[in-house]
Short mmCIF file of C-alpha atoms and ligand atoms in Angstrom, two decimals:
data_model
loop_
_atom_site.label_atom_id
_atom_site.label_comp_id
_atom_site.label_asym_id
_atom_site.label_seq_id
_atom_site.Cartn_x
_atom_site.Cartn_y
_atom_site.Cartn_z
CA MET A 20 0.00 0.00 0.00
CA ASN A 21 1.47 3.39 -0.88
CA ARG A 22 2.65 5.69 1.83
CA LEU A 23 0.09 8.42 1.11
CA LEU A 24 -2.86 6.02 1.40
CA GLN A 25 -1.44 4.59 4.64
CA ASP A 26 -1.16 8.04 6.15
CA THR A 27 -4.66 9.01 5.01
CA LEU A 28 -6.17 5.87 6.48
CA LEU A 29 -4.37 6.27 9.79
CA GLN A 30 -5.46 9.91 9.94
CA LEU A 31 -9.10 8.92 9.35
CA ASP A 32 -8.74 6.20 11.99
CA ARG A 33 -7.58 8.78 14.53
CA GLU A 34 -10.47 11.08 13.61
CA HIS A 35 -13.32 8.59 13.71
CA LEU A 36 -12.57 5.29 15.38
CA TRP A 37 -12.51 4.22 18.99
CA HIS A 38 -10.09 1.43 19.75
CA PRO A 39 -10.47 -0.92 22.74
CA TYR A 40 -9.83 0.76 26.10
CA ALA A 41 -8.49 3.81 24.33
CA SER A 42 -8.70 7.60 24.34
CA MET A 43 -10.05 9.43 21.28
CA THR A 44 -8.02 12.56 21.97
CA THR A 45 -4.66 10.93 22.65
CA PRO A 46 -5.06 7.61 20.85
CA PRO A 47 -2.41 4.93 21.42
CA PRO A 48 -0.31 3.82 18.42
CA VAL A 49 -2.06 1.38 16.06
CA ASN A 50 -0.67 -0.78 13.27
CA LEU A 51 -2.38 -0.81 9.89
CA ALA A 52 -2.97 -4.51 9.19
CA GLU A 53 -3.40 -5.56 5.58
CA SER A 54 -3.33 -9.34 5.58
CA ALA A 55 -2.39 -12.28 7.75
CA SER A 56 -1.61 -15.96 7.50
CA GLY A 57 -0.38 -18.52 9.99
CA THR A 58 1.49 -16.84 12.82
CA ARG A 59 2.08 -13.60 10.88
CA ILE A 60 0.19 -10.34 10.51
CA ARG A 61 1.35 -8.22 7.57
CA LEU A 62 1.13 -4.45 7.87
CA ALA A 63 0.44 -1.98 5.08
CA ASP A 64 4.06 -0.80 5.19
CA GLY A 65 5.32 -4.33 4.55
CA THR A 66 6.32 -5.12 8.16
CA GLU A 67 5.52 -8.64 9.35
CA LEU A 68 4.61 -9.29 12.98
CA ILE A 69 4.43 -12.64 14.77
CA ASP A 70 1.05 -12.64 16.53
CA ALA A 71 2.22 -13.62 20.02
CA VAL A 72 -1.22 -12.97 21.53
CA SER A 73 -3.25 -14.90 18.92
CA SER A 74 -5.26 -11.71 18.34
CA TRP A 75 -6.67 -11.72 21.87
CA TRP A 76 -6.31 -15.45 22.47
CA CYS A 77 -8.52 -16.59 19.58
CA MET A 78 -6.33 -17.65 16.68
CA ALA A 79 -5.59 -21.22 17.82
CA HIS A 80 -4.62 -22.60 14.40
CA GLY A 81 -3.11 -19.35 13.14
CA HIS A 82 -4.58 -16.66 10.91
CA ASN A 83 -6.57 -17.45 7.76
CA HIS A 84 -6.25 -21.19 8.00
CA PRO A 85 -7.06 -22.36 4.46
CA ARG A 86 -9.56 -24.96 5.69
CA ILE A 87 -11.52 -22.41 7.71
CA VAL A 88 -11.36 -19.83 4.90
CA GLU A 89 -12.71 -22.38 2.45
CA ALA A 90 -15.53 -23.46 4.76
CA VAL A 91 -16.63 -19.84 5.17
CA GLN A 92 -16.42 -19.14 1.42
CA VAL A 93 -18.53 -22.20 0.57
CA GLN A 94 -21.08 -21.23 3.20
CA LEU A 95 -21.14 -17.59 2.08
CA LYS A 96 -22.28 -18.62 -1.39
CA ARG A 97 -25.09 -20.73 0.07
CA LEU A 98 -26.51 -18.91 3.06
CA ALA A 99 -24.86 -16.02 4.88
CA GLN A 100 -27.53 -15.42 7.50
CA VAL A 101 -31.04 -16.49 8.40
CA MET A 102 -32.97 -15.77 11.57
CA PHE A 103 -32.67 -18.68 13.99
CA ALA A 104 -36.24 -18.30 15.20
CA GLY A 105 -38.28 -20.53 12.92
CA PHE A 106 -35.22 -21.67 10.94
CA THR A 107 -32.29 -23.96 11.42
CA HIS A 108 -29.37 -24.91 9.16
CA GLU A 109 -26.70 -27.50 8.68
CA PRO A 110 -23.67 -25.53 9.99
CA ALA A 111 -25.45 -24.83 13.30
CA ILE A 112 -26.62 -28.44 13.64
CA GLU A 113 -23.18 -29.79 12.80
CA LEU A 114 -21.43 -27.41 15.21
CA GLY A 115 -23.92 -28.22 17.96
CA ARG A 116 -23.23 -31.92 17.47
CA ARG A 117 -19.47 -31.36 17.55
CA LEU A 118 -19.66 -29.22 20.70
CA ALA A 119 -21.86 -31.79 22.46
CA GLU A 120 -19.29 -34.43 21.60
CA ALA A 121 -16.30 -32.34 22.71
CA ALA A 122 -17.78 -30.93 25.93
CA PRO A 123 -17.25 -32.88 29.16
CA GLY A 124 -19.89 -35.21 30.62
CA ASP A 125 -23.48 -34.73 29.54
CA LEU A 126 -23.11 -31.07 28.49
CA ASP A 127 -24.96 -31.24 25.19
CA ARG A 128 -27.65 -28.53 24.93
CA VAL A 129 -26.20 -25.60 23.02
CA PHE A 130 -27.34 -21.97 22.99
CA PHE A 131 -25.38 -19.93 20.42
CA ALA A 132 -24.59 -16.30 21.17
CA ASP A 133 -22.69 -13.68 19.22
CA SER A 134 -19.86 -12.93 21.65
CA GLY A 135 -18.33 -14.23 24.84
CA SER A 136 -19.94 -11.55 27.01
CA VAL A 137 -23.36 -12.41 25.62
CA ALA A 138 -22.78 -16.12 26.32
CA VAL A 139 -22.01 -15.18 29.94
CA GLU A 140 -25.23 -13.16 30.13
CA CYS A 141 -27.12 -16.15 28.74
CA ALA A 142 -25.55 -18.47 31.31
CA ALA A 143 -26.58 -16.13 34.14
CA LYS A 144 -30.12 -15.86 32.78
CA LEU A 145 -30.35 -19.64 32.37
CA ALA A 146 -29.29 -20.06 36.01
CA VAL A 147 -31.90 -17.60 37.25
CA GLN A 148 -34.65 -19.21 35.14
CA TYR A 149 -33.54 -22.62 36.41
CA GLN A 150 -33.89 -21.57 40.06
CA LEU A 151 -37.27 -19.95 39.36
CA ALA A 152 -38.48 -23.16 37.77
CA ALA A 153 -37.06 -25.14 40.68
CA GLY A 154 -39.18 -23.09 43.08
CA LYS A 155 -36.37 -20.83 44.36
CA PRO A 156 -37.33 -17.32 43.12
CA GLY A 157 -35.06 -15.69 45.73
CA ARG A 158 -32.04 -17.10 44.00
CA CYS A 159 -31.39 -14.30 41.55
CA ARG A 160 -27.76 -13.40 42.22
CA LEU A 161 -24.53 -15.13 41.40
CA ALA A 162 -21.30 -15.79 43.22
CA ALA A 163 -17.98 -15.21 41.51
CA LEU A 164 -14.27 -14.95 42.25
CA ARG A 165 -12.21 -11.87 42.87
CA GLY A 166 -9.68 -11.54 40.09
CA GLY A 167 -12.24 -12.94 37.62
CA TYR A 168 -13.06 -11.57 34.19
CA HIS A 169 -16.25 -12.45 32.31
CA GLY A 170 -16.69 -9.73 29.70
CA ASP A 171 -17.50 -6.08 29.14
CA THR A 172 -21.32 -5.94 28.94
CA ALA A 173 -23.10 -4.79 32.11
CA GLY A 174 -24.17 -8.28 33.20
CA ALA A 175 -20.70 -9.69 32.60
CA MET A 176 -18.91 -6.71 34.20
CA ALA A 177 -20.99 -7.25 37.34
CA LEU A 178 -19.53 -10.77 37.58
CA SER A 179 -15.93 -9.65 37.05
CA ASP A 180 -13.49 -8.58 39.78
CA PRO A 181 -15.17 -5.64 41.54
CA GLU A 182 -11.73 -4.04 42.03
CA GLY A 183 -10.69 -4.81 38.45
CA MET A 184 -11.03 -2.87 35.22
CA HIS A 185 -14.73 -2.05 35.67
CA THR A 186 -14.77 -0.13 38.96
CA LEU A 187 -16.02 3.02 37.19
CA PHE A 188 -19.34 1.37 36.49
CA ARG A 189 -20.23 0.21 39.99
CA GLY A 190 -23.33 2.39 39.99
CA LEU A 191 -24.63 0.64 36.90
CA LEU A 192 -24.08 -2.91 38.11
CA VAL A 193 -26.06 -5.52 40.02
CA GLN A 194 -24.32 -6.54 43.25
CA HIS A 195 -23.22 -10.16 43.27
CA HIS A 196 -21.30 -12.10 45.91
CA PHE A 197 -17.52 -12.42 45.64
CA ALA A 198 -15.17 -14.96 47.18
CA PRO A 199 -11.41 -14.32 47.43
CA GLN A 200 -9.11 -15.51 44.67
CA PRO A 201 -7.98 -19.11 45.10
CA VAL A 202 -4.54 -19.01 46.71
CA THR A 203 -2.98 -22.37 45.87
CA ARG A 204 -1.33 -22.18 42.51
CA PHE A 205 -1.54 -24.81 39.83
CA GLY A 206 1.19 -27.37 40.49
CA GLU A 207 1.65 -26.42 44.16
CA GLU A 208 0.55 -28.55 47.09
CA TRP A 209 -3.16 -27.97 47.79
CA ASP A 210 -3.90 -25.92 50.88
CA PRO A 211 -7.15 -27.26 52.41
CA ALA A 212 -7.93 -23.79 53.83
CA ASP A 213 -8.16 -22.43 50.29
CA PHE A 214 -11.79 -23.31 49.67
CA ALA A 215 -13.12 -22.27 53.11
CA PRO A 216 -14.14 -18.67 52.18
CA MET A 217 -16.20 -19.85 49.19
CA ALA A 218 -17.78 -22.62 51.33
CA LYS A 219 -18.74 -20.02 53.91
CA LEU A 220 -20.14 -17.65 51.30
CA LEU A 221 -22.34 -20.38 49.80
CA ASP A 222 -23.63 -21.38 53.26
CA ARG A 223 -24.40 -17.81 54.20
CA PHE A 224 -26.10 -16.73 50.97
CA ASP A 225 -27.57 -20.10 50.00
CA SER A 226 -31.06 -18.62 49.54
CA GLU A 227 -29.85 -15.85 47.16
CA ILE A 228 -27.37 -17.58 44.90
CA ALA A 229 -28.51 -19.11 41.61
CA ALA A 230 -25.06 -20.08 40.36
CA VAL A 231 -21.34 -19.72 40.87
CA ILE A 232 -19.35 -18.58 37.85
CA VAL A 233 -15.59 -19.11 37.54
CA GLU A 234 -12.90 -19.17 34.92
CA PRO A 235 -11.58 -22.70 35.47
CA ILE A 236 -7.84 -22.99 36.35
CA PHE A 237 -6.77 -19.82 34.53
CA GLN A 238 -8.04 -16.43 35.65
CA GLY A 239 -7.35 -14.32 32.57
CA ALA A 240 -7.84 -10.60 31.93
CA ASN A 241 -8.12 -9.52 35.58
CA ALA A 242 -5.41 -11.74 37.11
CA MET A 243 -3.38 -13.79 34.57
CA ARG A 244 -2.96 -16.53 37.14
CA PHE A 245 -3.34 -20.33 37.39
CA TYR A 246 -4.96 -22.02 40.39
CA HIS A 247 -5.24 -25.55 41.74
CA PRO A 248 -7.77 -28.01 40.20
CA GLU A 249 -8.80 -29.16 43.70
CA TYR A 250 -10.55 -25.80 44.10
CA LEU A 251 -12.87 -26.74 41.24
CA ARG A 252 -13.55 -30.23 42.63
CA GLN A 253 -14.55 -28.76 45.99
CA LEU A 254 -16.62 -26.10 44.27
CA ARG A 255 -18.45 -28.76 42.24
CA ARG A 256 -19.27 -30.68 45.46
CA ALA A 257 -20.40 -27.56 47.32
CA CYS A 258 -22.65 -26.44 44.45
CA ASP A 259 -24.25 -29.88 44.36
CA GLU A 260 -24.91 -29.81 48.10
CA HIS A 261 -26.67 -26.44 47.80
CA GLY A 262 -28.51 -27.03 44.54
CA ILE A 263 -26.56 -24.10 43.11
CA LEU A 264 -25.46 -24.28 39.46
CA LEU A 265 -21.80 -24.17 38.47
CA ILE A 266 -20.91 -22.10 35.40
CA CYS A 267 -17.44 -22.55 33.91
CA ASP A 268 -16.42 -19.66 31.69
CA GLU A 269 -14.09 -21.44 29.23
CA ILE A 270 -14.10 -18.53 26.77
CA ALA A 271 -10.35 -17.96 27.20
CA THR A 272 -9.34 -21.46 28.31
CA GLY A 273 -11.39 -23.62 25.94
CA PHE A 274 -10.00 -25.43 22.90
CA GLY A 275 -6.62 -26.49 24.17
CA ARG A 276 -5.15 -23.20 25.40
CA THR A 277 -4.12 -24.50 28.85
CA GLY A 278 -3.02 -27.93 27.63
CA GLU A 279 -6.30 -29.81 28.16
CA PHE A 280 -9.12 -29.35 25.65
CA PHE A 281 -11.11 -27.60 28.37
CA ALA A 282 -9.43 -26.32 31.54
CA SER A 283 -12.14 -27.95 33.69
CA ASP A 284 -10.77 -31.28 32.42
CA TYR A 285 -7.77 -30.73 34.76
CA ALA A 286 -10.22 -31.18 37.65
CA GLY A 287 -12.30 -33.86 35.93
CA ILE A 288 -15.48 -31.92 36.72
CA VAL A 289 -18.58 -31.25 34.63
CA PRO A 290 -20.09 -27.78 35.09
CA ASP A 291 -23.85 -27.26 34.69
CA ILE A 292 -23.25 -24.56 32.13
CA MET A 293 -20.12 -23.99 30.10
CA CYS A 294 -19.43 -20.79 28.13
CA VAL A 295 -17.19 -20.98 25.08
CA GLY A 296 -16.14 -18.29 22.60
CA LYS A 297 -12.87 -16.79 21.38
CA ALA A 298 -11.17 -19.81 19.70
CA LEU A 299 -14.52 -21.49 18.90
CA THR A 300 -14.27 -20.38 15.25
CA GLY A 301 -10.49 -20.69 15.26
CA GLY A 302 -10.65 -16.94 15.83
CA THR A 303 -12.09 -16.25 12.37
CA ILE A 304 -15.50 -14.74 13.21
CA THR A 305 -17.20 -13.87 16.45
CA LEU A 306 -19.28 -16.71 17.91
CA ALA A 307 -19.88 -18.04 21.40
CA ALA A 308 -22.15 -20.53 23.13
CA ALA A 309 -23.59 -21.45 26.51
CA ILE A 310 -23.78 -25.24 26.77
CA THR A 311 -25.94 -26.89 29.44
CA ARG A 312 -26.83 -30.36 30.65
CA PRO A 313 -30.16 -31.94 29.72
CA ALA A 314 -31.38 -31.73 33.33
CA VAL A 315 -30.85 -27.95 33.40
CA ALA A 316 -32.42 -27.47 29.97
CA GLU A 317 -35.45 -29.53 30.98
CA ILE A 318 -36.10 -27.67 34.21
CA VAL A 319 -35.73 -24.28 32.47
CA SER A 320 -38.11 -25.41 29.73
CA ARG A 321 -40.72 -26.79 32.14
CA GLY A 322 -40.87 -23.70 34.35
CA GLU A 323 -42.57 -20.40 33.58
CA PRO A 324 -42.80 -19.20 30.80
CA GLY A 325 -41.89 -22.58 29.30
CA ARG A 326 -38.97 -21.33 27.23
CA PHE A 327 -35.61 -19.60 27.59
CA MET A 328 -35.98 -15.86 27.16
CA HIS A 329 -33.04 -14.85 24.98
CA GLY A 330 -32.59 -14.56 21.22
CA PRO A 331 -29.79 -12.57 19.58
CA THR A 332 -30.46 -11.29 16.04
CA PHE A 333 -27.42 -13.04 14.63
CA MET A 334 -27.80 -16.18 16.76
CA ALA A 335 -26.01 -19.16 15.16
CA ASN A 336 -24.87 -17.13 12.15
CA PRO A 337 -24.17 -19.70 9.41
CA LEU A 338 -20.77 -18.24 8.44
CA ALA A 339 -19.59 -18.32 12.04
CA CYS A 340 -20.94 -21.84 12.55
CA ALA A 341 -19.19 -23.04 9.37
CA ALA A 342 -15.92 -21.57 10.70
CA GLY A 343 -16.55 -23.32 14.03
CA CYS A 344 -17.10 -26.70 12.34
CA ALA A 345 -13.89 -26.34 10.35
CA SER A 346 -11.95 -25.31 13.45
CA LEU A 347 -13.21 -28.25 15.53
CA ALA A 348 -12.44 -30.61 12.64
CA LEU A 349 -8.85 -29.29 12.62
CA PHE A 350 -8.42 -30.18 16.28
CA GLU A 351 -9.16 -33.79 15.35
CA GLU A 352 -6.63 -33.77 12.54
CA TYR A 353 -3.40 -32.59 14.08
CA ASP A 354 -1.74 -33.32 17.37
CA TRP A 355 -2.52 -29.98 19.06
CA ARG A 356 -1.85 -31.57 22.44
CA SER A 357 1.83 -32.23 21.81
CA ARG A 358 2.23 -28.87 20.11
CA VAL A 359 0.82 -27.09 23.17
CA ALA A 360 3.00 -29.27 25.42
CA ALA A 361 6.10 -28.33 23.42
CA ILE A 362 5.21 -24.63 23.61
CA GLU A 363 4.71 -25.03 27.36
CA THR A 364 8.14 -26.62 27.82
CA GLN A 365 9.90 -23.98 25.77
CA LEU A 366 8.05 -21.03 27.34
CA SER A 367 8.77 -22.41 30.82
CA SER A 368 12.51 -22.59 30.28
CA GLU A 369 12.87 -19.32 28.35
CA LEU A 370 10.55 -17.18 30.49
CA HIS A 371 11.86 -18.49 33.79
CA GLU A 372 15.25 -17.11 32.79
CA LEU A 373 13.68 -13.65 33.02
CA ARG A 374 13.05 -14.11 36.74
CA ASN A 375 16.36 -12.60 37.70
CA LEU A 376 15.59 -9.31 35.94
CA ASP A 377 14.99 -6.45 38.41
CA ASN A 378 11.70 -5.53 36.78
CA VAL A 379 10.23 -9.07 36.86
CA SER A 380 8.29 -10.12 39.96
CA ASP A 381 7.05 -13.51 38.69
CA THR A 382 6.82 -15.75 35.65
CA ARG A 383 4.29 -18.53 35.13
CA VAL A 384 3.39 -20.87 32.31
CA LEU A 385 0.59 -23.36 31.65
CA GLY A 386 -0.10 -24.85 28.24
CA ALA A 387 0.32 -22.19 25.57
CA VAL A 388 0.02 -19.34 28.07
CA GLY A 389 3.16 -17.59 29.30
CA VAL A 390 2.95 -14.71 31.78
CA VAL A 391 5.67 -12.35 33.01
CA GLU A 392 4.54 -10.15 35.88
CA LEU A 393 6.36 -6.82 35.82
CA ASN A 394 6.98 -4.19 38.47
CA THR A 395 6.74 -1.46 35.83
CA THR A 396 5.22 -1.79 32.37
CA PRO A 397 6.89 0.49 29.83
CA PRO A 398 4.71 3.10 28.09
CA PRO A 399 2.81 2.03 24.94
CA GLU A 400 5.22 3.98 22.70
CA THR A 401 8.16 1.99 24.03
CA VAL A 402 6.31 -1.29 23.58
CA GLN A 403 5.41 -0.23 20.04
CA ARG A 404 9.06 0.51 19.27
CA ILE A 405 10.09 -2.95 20.52
CA VAL A 406 7.24 -4.54 18.54
CA ARG A 407 8.52 -2.85 15.36
CA GLU A 408 12.16 -3.68 16.04
CA THR A 409 11.61 -7.32 16.96
CA GLY A 410 8.68 -8.08 14.62
CA VAL A 411 6.77 -9.62 17.55
CA TRP A 412 3.28 -8.39 18.41
CA LEU A 413 2.90 -8.08 22.19
CA ARG A 414 0.27 -6.15 24.09
CA PRO A 415 0.96 -6.04 27.83
CA PHE A 416 -1.78 -4.78 30.10
CA GLY A 417 -1.60 -3.82 33.76
CA PRO A 418 1.51 -5.46 35.23
CA TRP A 419 1.23 -8.41 32.86
CA LEU A 420 3.34 -9.09 29.83
CA TYR A 421 2.14 -12.31 28.29
CA THR A 422 2.10 -14.50 25.24
CA MET A 423 -0.63 -16.87 24.02
CA PRO A 424 0.75 -17.85 20.63
CA PRO A 425 -1.10 -19.85 17.97
CA PHE A 426 -0.49 -23.59 18.45
CA ILE A 427 1.36 -23.74 15.10
CA THR A 428 4.07 -21.34 16.31
CA THR A 429 7.52 -22.83 15.64
CA PRO A 430 10.30 -23.16 18.26
CA GLU A 431 12.28 -20.42 16.46
CA GLU A 432 9.28 -18.10 16.63
CA ILE A 433 8.74 -18.87 20.33
CA SER A 434 12.36 -17.89 20.94
CA ARG A 435 11.82 -14.61 19.09
CA ILE A 436 8.71 -14.01 21.22
CA THR A 437 10.49 -14.63 24.53
CA ALA A 438 13.43 -12.47 23.40
CA ALA A 439 11.02 -9.62 22.63
CA MET A 440 9.36 -10.13 26.02
CA ARG A 441 12.78 -9.80 27.63
CA GLN A 442 13.26 -6.45 25.87
CA VAL A 443 9.88 -5.16 27.08
CA ALA A 444 10.65 -6.31 30.62
CA GLU A 445 14.05 -4.60 30.54
CA ALA A 446 12.58 -1.41 29.09
CA GLY A 447 10.06 -1.29 31.93
CA SER A 448 12.65 -0.87 34.66
CA SER A 449 13.13 2.87 35.05
CA THR A 450 16.94 2.57 35.14
CA SER A 451 17.16 1.10 31.65
CA GLU A 452 14.47 3.31 30.09
CA ARG A 453 15.96 4.51 26.84
CA PRO A 454 14.89 7.64 24.98
CA LEU A 455 12.33 6.99 22.25
CA LYS A 456 13.89 6.47 18.86
CA LYS A 457 12.17 7.98 15.86
CA ASN A 458 9.64 5.55 14.47
CA LYS A 459 11.35 3.70 11.66
CA ARG A 460 8.66 3.59 9.04
CA ARG A 461 9.40 2.63 5.49
C1 PLP B 8 -12.78 -12.54 26.42
C2 PLP B 8 -13.55 -13.13 27.54
C3 PLP B 8 -14.92 -12.90 27.69
C4 PLP B 8 -15.69 -11.95 26.80
O1 PLP B 8 -15.74 -12.35 25.47
P1 PLP B 8 -16.09 -11.25 24.33
O2 PLP B 8 -16.20 -12.08 23.08
O3 PLP B 8 -14.97 -10.28 24.32
O4 PLP B 8 -17.38 -10.64 24.72
C5 PLP B 8 -15.58 -13.53 28.72
N1 PLP B 8 -14.93 -14.36 29.56
C6 PLP B 8 -13.60 -14.61 29.45
C7 PLP B 8 -12.95 -15.56 30.39
C8 PLP B 8 -12.86 -14.00 28.45
O5 PLP B 8 -11.55 -14.21 28.36
#
């Protein structure tokens, strides 16, 4: 793309477009993406970046996987969209069947939603309708974990860490019940005291709580931290004792990211409702789902008003479902498990070397997730300079510098990613802060 057009587009972007979590008056730097394939995003100026964050944790098989592209193209020529009230179609049916097969236990009733946040809202509404139908109308709140993240819509914000990124909106949000973050880390020896606060909370508010929602094993956007599977086993037991539903938000963790197909598999538990999203379509198009067990679906459907009261306009969009089918088929065709295991091994050894840097307070790795906790994160302009110099796309937030690479990332690319992470970590310590170089744009 010629230089003049690039500049014009970027100028128009600054004038008209909001970017995520961004200011419109002092917008952060953005890269003009033109195309992508595999692990690489190509920019309009010819630069190639390794996508070390899988475009917000979605791009499991890499960008523009030819099989997914083809599935969407074929579907586009047939049927791009049809309302899901009064209609059904093969891609939705096929994806529903595949999800029922892949999900743990008897989770097999699928409600498609158009984004992860909406799937979380659907799960919460299902839980409330379930308790109503079960004769417990007082149970209209949820319990959740501090340090949790469940999305950016009002219902999902209300379930996320109350001290996290949504504190501004307290006045807008329903008050739910929060238990402390699990303390015992994944891989450490289980501390039996760890579950006590949640047990107490469920005892105390038994009559108010419809469901508990958690991100299994890996608390993402508000904590970037891995906890012990025993927490989930005890939570499953406690929910059963109280007749409270358990919702596992697998939107970030689902589809192999933590090393198991679903993170709840580490605990061997079956939630009553599971939310999936992000990598569901291999990251190609937005799609999410809330998947429930037959028993939950039946009780919801028997109670007043005899149906589940939610119906997004683009529910089960055929293009998205076709992408989902192709993505799930890919998981059956290559050994994603050993690829994720190899990424885990390499990230562990290369990131743990960063522990002795002054600016690094912790490093942790599980599956294809590598986190470096920093004392000081360098300013966006410095990160952008390192991104351009190393050709590795990183987007730290809060104190966390992390990578969640596509599963097809090669060992050489992983090494480039961890080397770039080292540079960001070093740039964050105030002593080594270097003056900004002029942006090298071709
Ligand atoms: C990203 C995310 C969501 C929200 O999904 P959107 O598609 O962005 O609405 C919800 N829960 C978890 C755990 C997530 O990581």
